[in-house]
Coordinates of C-alpha atoms and ligand atoms in Angstrom, one line a residue:
M1 CA 28.7 -1.9 -0.3
K2 CA 28.1 2.0 -0.3
L3 CA 24.5 2.7 -1.0
C4 CA 22.3 5.8 -1.3
M5 CA 18.4 5.8 -1.3
I6 CA 16.9 8.9 -2.8
G7 CA 13.4 9.2 -1.5
T8 CA 12.8 8.0 2.1
G9 CA 9.3 6.9 2.1
Y10 CA 7.8 3.5 2.8
V11 CA 10.1 1.9 0.1
G12 CA 13.3 3.9 0.4
L13 CA 13.4 4.1 4.2
T14 CA 12.5 0.3 4.5
T15 CA 15.0 -0.7 1.9
G16 CA 17.7 1.4 3.3
V17 CA 17.2 0.3 6.9
C18 CA 17.2 -3.3 5.8
L19 CA 20.4 -3.0 3.6
A20 CA 22.1 -1.3 6.6
Y21 CA 21.0 -4.3 8.6
L22 CA 22.7 -6.5 6.2
D23 CA 26.0 -4.6 6.9
N24 CA 26.0 -2.2 3.9
N25 CA 26.7 1.5 4.3
V26 CA 23.6 3.4 3.6
I27 CA 22.7 7.1 3.1
C28 CA 19.0 7.9 3.0
V29 CA 18.3 11.3 1.2
D30 CA 15.0 13.1 1.1
R31 CA 14.2 16.6 0.1
D32 CA 11.6 16.6 3.0
K33 CA 13.5 18.5 5.6
D34 CA 11.0 17.7 8.4
R35 CA 11.3 14.0 7.6
I36 CA 15.0 14.0 7.6
G37 CA 15.1 16.2 10.8
L38 CA 12.9 13.5 12.5
L39 CA 15.0 10.6 11.2
K40 CA 18.2 12.3 12.4
K41 CA 16.6 12.5 15.9
G42 CA 15.9 8.8 15.8
V43 CA 12.1 9.4 15.2
M44 CA 10.5 6.9 12.8
P45 CA 8.0 8.9 10.5
I46 CA 6.0 5.9 9.3
H47 CA 4.6 2.8 10.9
E48 CA 6.2 -0.5 10.0
E49 CA 6.8 -3.4 12.5
G50 CA 10.4 -3.7 13.4
L51 CA 11.6 -0.7 11.3
A52 CA 12.4 1.7 14.2
E53 CA 14.4 -0.9 16.0
F54 CA 16.4 -1.9 12.9
M55 CA 17.0 1.9 12.2
Q56 CA 18.3 2.4 15.7
Q57 CA 20.7 -0.5 15.2
G58 CA 21.9 0.8 11.7
V59 CA 22.5 4.3 13.2
S60 CA 24.4 3.0 16.2
K61 CA 26.6 0.7 14.2
G62 CA 27.5 3.6 11.9
R63 CA 26.0 1.9 8.9
L64 CA 23.0 4.3 8.3
E65 CA 22.8 8.0 8.0
F66 CA 20.2 10.6 6.8
S67 CA 20.8 13.7 4.6
E68 CA 18.8 16.3 2.6
D69 CA 21.9 16.7 0.4
L70 CA 21.6 14.6 -2.7
G71 CA 25.2 15.4 -3.7
Y72 CA 26.5 14.0 -0.4
G73 CA 24.5 10.8 -1.0
V74 CA 25.5 10.4 -4.5
T75 CA 29.3 11.1 -4.0
N76 CA 29.4 8.8 -1.2
A77 CA 27.7 5.7 -2.8
D78 CA 28.4 3.2 -5.6
I79 CA 24.9 2.2 -6.0
I80 CA 22.0 4.8 -6.0
F81 CA 18.5 3.8 -5.5
I82 CA 15.7 6.1 -6.9
T83 CA 12.8 5.4 -4.6
V84 CA 10.7 8.6 -5.0
G85 CA 6.9 8.7 -5.3
T86 CA 5.3 8.3 -8.7
P87 CA 1.7 9.5 -8.1
S88 CA -1.1 9.3 -10.4
V89 CA -2.2 12.5 -12.4
N90 CA -5.0 13.3 -14.9
G91 CA -6.8 10.0 -14.4
G92 CA -4.0 7.6 -14.8
E93 CA -0.8 9.2 -16.2
V94 CA 2.3 8.7 -14.0
D95 CA 3.9 11.8 -12.7
L96 CA 7.6 11.3 -13.3
T97 CA 8.6 14.7 -12.2
A98 CA 10.4 13.5 -9.1
V99 CA 12.1 10.7 -10.9
K100 CA 13.4 13.1 -13.6
E101 CA 14.5 15.6 -11.2
V102 CA 16.4 13.0 -9.3
A103 CA 18.0 11.6 -12.4
G104 CA 19.3 15.0 -13.5
G105 CA 20.4 15.6 -9.8
I106 CA 22.4 12.4 -9.8
A107 CA 24.1 13.2 -13.1
K108 CA 25.3 16.6 -11.9
C109 CA 27.0 15.2 -8.8
M110 CA 28.4 12.0 -10.2
D111 CA 32.3 11.9 -9.9
S112 CA 32.9 8.2 -10.7
Y113 CA 31.2 5.0 -12.0
K114 CA 27.7 4.5 -10.5
I115 CA 25.0 2.0 -10.8
I116 CA 21.7 3.7 -10.6
V117 CA 18.7 1.7 -9.6
V118 CA 15.1 2.6 -10.4
K119 CA 13.1 1.0 -7.7
S120 CA 10.0 3.5 -8.0
T121 CA 7.0 1.9 -9.9
V122 CA 7.5 3.5 -13.3
P123 CA 5.9 3.1 -16.9
V124 CA 7.7 1.0 -19.3
G125 CA 10.4 3.0 -21.0
T126 CA 11.3 5.0 -17.8
Q127 CA 14.7 3.1 -17.5
R128 CA 15.7 4.4 -20.9
L129 CA 14.4 7.9 -20.1
V130 CA 16.4 8.0 -16.8
T131 CA 19.5 6.8 -18.8
G132 CA 19.0 9.5 -21.3
I133 CA 18.5 12.2 -18.7
I134 CA 21.7 11.1 -16.8
A135 CA 23.8 11.0 -20.1
D136 CA 22.5 14.5 -21.0
N137 CA 23.3 16.1 -17.7
L138 CA 26.7 14.5 -17.0
K139 CA 29.2 17.1 -16.0
G140 CA 32.3 14.9 -16.2
R141 CA 33.1 11.8 -18.1
S142 CA 31.9 9.3 -15.3
N143 CA 30.4 6.1 -16.7
F144 CA 27.1 4.5 -15.3
D145 CA 24.5 1.9 -15.7
V146 CA 20.9 2.1 -14.9
V147 CA 19.0 -1.0 -13.7
S148 CA 15.3 -1.4 -13.3
N149 CA 14.5 -3.2 -10.0
P150 CA 10.8 -2.9 -9.1
E151 CA 9.8 -3.3 -5.4
F152 CA 7.3 -5.8 -4.3
L153 CA 7.0 -5.0 -0.5
R154 CA 3.6 -4.8 1.1
E155 CA 3.0 -2.0 3.6
G156 CA 2.4 -3.5 7.0
N157 CA 4.8 -6.4 6.2
A158 CA 7.5 -4.2 4.6
V159 CA 10.5 -5.3 6.7
Y160 CA 9.7 -9.0 6.4
D161 CA 9.0 -8.6 2.7
T162 CA 12.2 -6.8 2.1
L163 CA 14.4 -9.4 3.9
H164 CA 12.5 -12.2 2.4
P165 CA 11.6 -11.4 -1.2
D166 CA 9.9 -14.1 -3.3
R167 CA 11.9 -12.8 -6.3
V168 CA 14.2 -9.9 -7.2
V169 CA 13.6 -8.4 -10.7
L170 CA 16.6 -6.9 -12.3
G171 CA 16.2 -5.3 -15.7
S172 CA 19.1 -3.9 -17.5
D173 CA 21.0 -4.1 -20.9
N174 CA 24.2 -4.6 -18.8
F175 CA 24.3 -8.0 -17.2
K176 CA 27.4 -6.9 -15.2
A177 CA 25.5 -4.2 -13.4
A178 CA 22.6 -6.5 -12.8
K179 CA 25.0 -9.0 -11.3
V180 CA 26.3 -6.6 -9.0
L181 CA 22.8 -5.9 -7.6
A182 CA 22.2 -9.6 -7.5
G183 CA 25.2 -9.9 -5.0
L184 CA 23.6 -7.2 -2.9
Y185 CA 20.4 -9.0 -2.7
M186 CA 21.9 -12.5 -2.4
P187 CA 21.7 -12.6 1.5
M188 CA 17.9 -12.1 1.3
G189 CA 17.3 -15.1 -0.8
G190 CA 14.5 -15.1 -3.4
R191 CA 15.0 -16.0 -7.0
M192 CA 16.8 -13.7 -9.3
V193 CA 14.9 -12.7 -12.6
F194 CA 17.4 -11.1 -15.0
T195 CA 15.6 -9.4 -17.8
D196 CA 15.5 -6.5 -20.2
P197 CA 14.4 -3.1 -18.6
E198 CA 11.0 -3.1 -20.4
S199 CA 10.0 -6.5 -19.1
A200 CA 11.2 -5.6 -15.5
E201 CA 9.0 -2.4 -15.6
M202 CA 6.0 -4.5 -17.0
I203 CA 6.5 -7.2 -14.3
K204 CA 5.6 -4.7 -11.6
Y205 CA 2.5 -3.4 -13.3
A206 CA 1.3 -6.8 -14.4
S207 CA 1.7 -8.2 -10.9
N208 CA -0.2 -5.5 -9.2
A209 CA -3.0 -5.5 -11.9
F210 CA -3.3 -9.3 -11.5
L211 CA -3.7 -9.0 -7.8
A212 CA -6.1 -6.3 -7.9
T213 CA -8.1 -8.3 -10.5
K214 CA -8.0 -11.3 -8.1
I215 CA -9.6 -9.1 -5.3
S216 CA -12.2 -7.7 -7.6
F217 CA -13.0 -11.2 -8.9
I218 CA -13.7 -12.5 -5.5
N219 CA -15.7 -9.4 -4.6
E220 CA -18.0 -9.9 -7.7
I221 CA -18.4 -13.5 -6.8
A222 CA -19.3 -12.4 -3.2
N223 CA -22.0 -10.2 -4.6
L224 CA -23.4 -13.1 -6.5
C225 CA -23.2 -15.3 -3.3
E226 CA -25.4 -12.8 -1.5
K227 CA -28.1 -13.3 -4.3
V228 CA -28.0 -17.1 -4.5
G229 CA -27.5 -17.9 -0.8
A230 CA -23.9 -19.1 -1.1
D231 CA -21.3 -18.1 1.4
V232 CA -18.2 -16.4 -0.1
T233 CA -15.8 -17.4 2.7
K234 CA -16.5 -21.1 2.0
V235 CA -16.3 -20.5 -1.7
A236 CA -13.0 -18.8 -1.4
L237 CA -11.7 -21.6 0.9
G238 CA -12.8 -24.3 -1.6
M239 CA -11.2 -22.4 -4.3
G240 CA -8.1 -21.2 -2.6
L241 CA -7.1 -24.8 -1.5
D242 CA -6.5 -25.4 -5.1
S243 CA -2.7 -24.8 -5.3
R244 CA -3.1 -23.3 -8.9
I245 CA -5.4 -20.6 -7.4
S246 CA -4.1 -20.1 -3.7
M247 CA -5.8 -18.4 -0.8
D248 CA -4.0 -15.1 -1.2
F249 CA -5.9 -12.1 -2.2
L250 CA -9.2 -14.1 -2.1
E251 CA -10.8 -12.4 0.8
A252 CA -14.1 -10.7 -0.1
G253 CA -14.5 -7.2 1.4
L254 CA -14.5 -3.6 0.5
G255 CA -11.8 -4.0 -2.1
Y256 CA -8.3 -2.7 -2.4
G257 CA -6.8 0.7 -1.6
G258 CA -3.4 2.1 -0.8
S259 CA -0.8 4.0 -2.7
C260 CA -0.2 1.3 -5.3
F261 CA -3.0 -0.8 -6.7
P262 CA -5.3 2.0 -7.6
K263 CA -2.6 4.1 -9.3
D264 CA -0.8 1.3 -10.8
T265 CA -3.9 -0.3 -12.4
L266 CA -4.9 3.1 -13.8
A267 CA -1.3 3.6 -15.1
L268 CA -1.4 0.2 -16.9
I269 CA -4.6 0.8 -18.6
T270 CA -3.4 4.4 -19.6
L271 CA -0.4 2.8 -21.1
A272 CA -2.3 0.2 -22.8
D273 CA -4.9 2.7 -24.2
R274 CA -2.0 4.6 -25.7
H275 CA -0.8 1.6 -27.5
G276 CA -4.2 0.7 -28.7
C277 CA -4.8 -2.4 -26.5
S278 CA -7.7 -2.0 -24.2
L279 CA -7.1 -4.0 -21.0
K280 CA -10.7 -5.1 -20.5
T281 CA -10.1 -7.3 -17.4
V282 CA -8.1 -4.7 -15.5
K283 CA -10.7 -2.0 -16.5
S284 CA -13.4 -4.0 -15.0
A285 CA -11.3 -4.6 -11.9
I286 CA -11.1 -1.0 -11.3
E287 CA -14.8 -0.5 -11.9
I288 CA -15.7 -3.2 -9.5
N289 CA -13.4 -2.0 -6.9
E290 CA -14.9 1.5 -7.1
S291 CA -18.5 0.4 -6.4
Q292 CA -17.3 -2.4 -3.9
R293 CA -15.8 0.3 -1.5
M294 CA -19.2 2.2 -1.4
K295 CA -21.2 -0.9 -0.6
P296 CA -21.5 -0.1 3.2
V297 CA -23.2 3.3 2.3
K298 CA -25.8 1.4 0.3
M299 CA -26.3 -1.1 3.2
L300 CA -26.6 1.8 5.6
Q301 CA -29.3 3.4 3.4
D302 CA -31.1 0.2 3.1
C303 CA -31.4 -0.4 6.8
L304 CA -31.5 3.2 8.2
G305 CA -33.2 5.1 5.2
N306 CA -32.2 8.7 5.3
L307 CA -28.8 9.3 6.9
E308 CA -29.5 12.7 8.0
G309 CA -28.3 13.2 11.6
R310 CA -27.5 9.5 12.1
K311 CA -24.4 8.6 14.0
I312 CA -22.2 6.2 12.2
C313 CA -19.1 4.7 13.8
I314 CA -16.3 3.6 11.4
L315 CA -13.9 1.1 12.7
G316 CA -10.6 1.3 10.8
L317 CA -9.1 4.2 8.7
S318 CA -5.9 2.9 7.2
F319 CA -6.3 1.1 3.8
K320 CA -5.3 -2.2 5.4
P321 CA -4.2 -3.3 9.0
N322 CA -0.7 -2.7 10.4
T323 CA 0.0 0.5 8.5
D324 CA -0.9 4.1 9.2
D325 CA -1.4 4.9 5.4
V326 CA -4.5 6.2 4.5
R327 CA -3.8 6.9 0.8
Q328 CA -6.9 5.7 -1.3
A329 CA -8.3 3.9 1.7
P330 CA -11.9 2.8 1.4
S331 CA -12.6 4.6 4.7
I332 CA -12.0 7.9 3.4
D333 CA -14.6 7.6 0.5
I334 CA -17.2 6.0 2.8
I335 CA -16.8 8.7 5.4
R336 CA -17.0 11.5 2.9
E337 CA -20.2 10.0 1.4
I338 CA -21.8 9.5 4.8
I339 CA -21.1 13.1 5.7
R340 CA -22.4 14.2 2.3
L341 CA -25.6 12.5 3.1
G342 CA -26.0 14.3 6.4
G343 CA -24.6 11.6 8.6
R344 CA -22.3 12.2 11.7
V345 CA -19.1 10.1 11.8
T346 CA -17.1 8.9 14.7
A347 CA -14.0 7.0 13.7
C348 CA -11.4 4.8 15.5
D349 CA -8.1 3.4 14.3
P350 CA -5.1 2.3 16.3
I351 CA -2.6 4.5 14.5
A352 CA -4.0 6.1 11.3
I353 CA -6.0 8.9 13.1
P354 CA -3.3 11.6 12.6
N355 CA -2.9 10.8 8.7
A356 CA -6.8 10.6 8.4
G357 CA -7.1 13.9 10.3
K358 CA -5.1 15.6 7.5
V359 CA -7.6 14.6 4.7
L360 CA -10.9 14.5 6.6
D361 CA -13.1 17.3 7.9
G362 CA -16.1 16.9 10.2
V363 CA -15.2 13.6 11.8
E364 CA -14.9 12.8 15.6
F365 CA -11.9 10.7 15.9
C366 CA -11.8 8.5 19.0
E367 CA -8.9 6.6 20.5
D368 CA -11.3 4.3 22.3
T369 CA -13.6 1.9 20.3
Y370 CA -16.4 2.0 22.8
Q371 CA -16.5 5.7 23.0
A372 CA -16.7 5.8 19.1
A373 CA -19.6 3.3 19.2
E374 CA -21.5 4.9 22.1
G375 CA -24.9 5.9 20.8
A376 CA -24.2 4.9 17.3
D377 CA -27.1 4.1 14.8
A378 CA -24.5 1.7 13.0
I379 CA -20.9 0.5 13.0
V380 CA -19.1 0.0 9.8
L381 CA -16.0 -2.3 10.3
V382 CA -13.7 -1.0 7.4
T383 CA -10.2 -2.3 8.4
Q384 CA -9.6 -5.6 9.9
W385 CA -7.3 -4.5 12.7
N386 CA -6.6 -7.1 15.4
Q387 CA -8.3 -5.0 17.9
F388 CA -11.5 -4.9 16.0
K389 CA -11.6 -8.7 15.6
K390 CA -11.7 -8.9 19.5
L391 CA -14.5 -6.5 20.3
D392 CA -16.6 -7.1 23.5
L393 CA -19.7 -7.5 21.3
A394 CA -22.3 -7.7 24.1
K395 CA -21.0 -4.3 25.5
I396 CA -21.0 -2.9 21.9
R397 CA -24.6 -4.1 21.3
K398 CA -25.6 -2.5 24.6
I399 CA -24.1 1.0 24.1
M400 CA -25.3 1.3 20.5
K401 CA -28.6 3.2 19.8
R402 CA -29.5 0.7 17.1
P403 CA -27.5 -2.5 16.7
V404 CA -26.6 -2.2 12.9
F405 CA -23.3 -3.7 12.3
I406 CA -21.9 -3.7 8.8
D407 CA -18.9 -6.0 8.8
G408 CA -17.0 -5.0 5.6
R409 CA -14.3 -7.6 6.2
N410 CA -16.2 -10.6 7.3
V411 CA -14.5 -10.6 10.6
Y412 CA -17.4 -12.1 12.6
D413 CA -19.5 -15.1 12.5
V414 CA -23.0 -14.6 11.0
D415 CA -25.0 -16.8 13.6
T416 CA -23.1 -15.3 16.7
M417 CA -23.8 -11.8 15.6
L418 CA -27.5 -12.4 15.0
K419 CA -27.8 -14.4 18.3
L420 CA -26.4 -11.3 20.0
G421 CA -29.1 -9.3 18.4
F422 CA -27.2 -7.4 15.9
E423 CA -28.6 -6.4 12.5
Y424 CA -25.6 -7.9 10.9
Y425 CA -24.6 -7.3 7.3
S426 CA -21.3 -8.7 5.8
I427 CA -19.9 -9.3 2.3
G428 CA -21.0 -12.3 0.3
R429 CA -22.6 -14.2 3.2
R430 CA -26.2 -14.5 4.5
N431 CA -27.3 -11.0 5.6
Y432 CA -29.8 -9.9 8.3
G433 CA -33.4 -9.7 7.2
Ligands
NAD1 P1 6.3 7.8 -0.3 O1 5.4 8.9 -0.8 O2 6.2 7.2 1.0 O3 7.8 8.3 -0.3 C1 8.4 9.0 -1.3 C2 9.6 9.9 -0.7 O4 10.2 10.5 -1.8 C3 9.0 11.1 0.1 O5 9.5 11.0 1.3 C4 9.4 12.3 -0.7 O6 9.7 13.5 0.2 C5 10.6 11.8 -1.5 N1 10.9 12.7 -2.7 C6 10.0 13.0 -3.6 N2 10.7 13.8 -4.5 C7 12.0 13.8 -4.1 C8 13.2 14.4 -4.6 N3 13.2 15.1 -5.7 N4 14.4 14.2 -4.0 C9 14.4 13.6 -2.9 N5 13.1 13.0 -2.3 C10 12.1 13.2 -2.9 O7 6.4 6.7 -1.5 P2 6.5 5.1 -1.3 O8 5.2 4.6 -0.8 O9 7.9 4.8 -0.6 O10 6.7 4.7 -2.8 C11 7.9 5.0 -3.5 C12 7.8 4.3 -5.0 O11 7.7 2.8 -4.7 C13 6.6 4.6 -5.8 O12 6.8 4.6 -7.1 C14 5.6 3.6 -5.4 O13 4.7 3.2 -6.4 C15 6.5 2.3 -5.4 N6 6.2 1.2 -4.4 C16 5.5 1.5 -3.3 C17 5.2 0.4 -2.3 C18 4.4 0.8 -1.2 O14 3.8 -0.2 -0.6 N7 4.4 1.8 -0.7 C19 5.4 -0.9 -2.8 C20 6.1 -1.1 -4.0 C21 6.4 -0.1 -4.8

């Protein structure tokens, strides 16, 4: 099939590359000239396992191309995916500027029947809004259908998730258009869920809010475990082995971040408030998450007192492992607060330093973990990258000024850390002192 992705970020680029891998002809369009310039040169602008290799394959087979020209993409495709960003504004509203611009742009270039797919995460009602914008801006008499098809990929696993979806949600009033998309996704497997546009849009928000709530739930239980002498990792295991509960999203830590859960939970409660339904569970999940991510700062103050002039080493900047994305990452808030309290920060991450450098001032970034830890008054492990799971702990202990180790992701064993002489603090487990 001939496809066009408009918006070549984590979702658009991964979807486009994977659909080209499945022998479709794909044009990836973005208004960001630098990004398209890089892609045309074969340079992958984001970090996703396997994506660069698949991209190269797609380009060399003539299945994949990149363009800044929306008109070129639209006229040369039968199915057009809207995959632009939908950021949060004014404390929770979804900024649909890019979606609306793209919908108007598509309408002006349409020269034949097209299926337009809204893949960006958008509030309930947006499929109809997009349909209206296209109808209002159509130059000729071309026909079209709009399908809501929310995306569920996880950054860090984006290629795998795209090629192995649990389910494909297709929301449209026109079953024929939804069936065409079902055919496109068929080779990937996954159960097809055909529904109306409103339900499709709600499925995405409800899914993310549920997962965010699960994370905040286990973090709240972790905080209680610390008070009563229970171990949250054992509690989570005992709970998660119940197939009704599952182990997924049941790891206590510093809470969720990234470009989706924070904005999507806010968007859902904003939508609910507008309709007079207060979503109390989701509101609590957000509140718990906000305080959980600042827990290491409180721990640092409890053991070091005043942070003025203290050297704190942060391990991990991306919001989770295997991605370079630092949007809404706990590390960013933690670092800013330490610096506000007078602390000095060294930070280490395998790939997210360039992105973190764009949003943080006054941080000494180190490629080498041991250089970052040298002379530190404390280490805070924020992101559970593999390299931080295999530290030479004896060496770390030796080079630190004071062996305070705050393990925000419960990577290490409590007894081992205490035996090695660390003042070891983790989440929901027995803590030093
Ligand atoms: P992103 O910021 O990585 O990429 C968005 C791209 O759209 C950017 O490259 C930007 O330049 C481009 N763009 C913006 N306006 C444009 C316009 N008018 N014309 C052409 N290009 C334009 O965003 P993302 O993370 O890929 O997310 C895209 C959407 O998918 C969002 O709605 C997000 O909530 C949703 N989503 C994201 C994920 C994820 O893990 N990142 C997962 C599921 C759903």
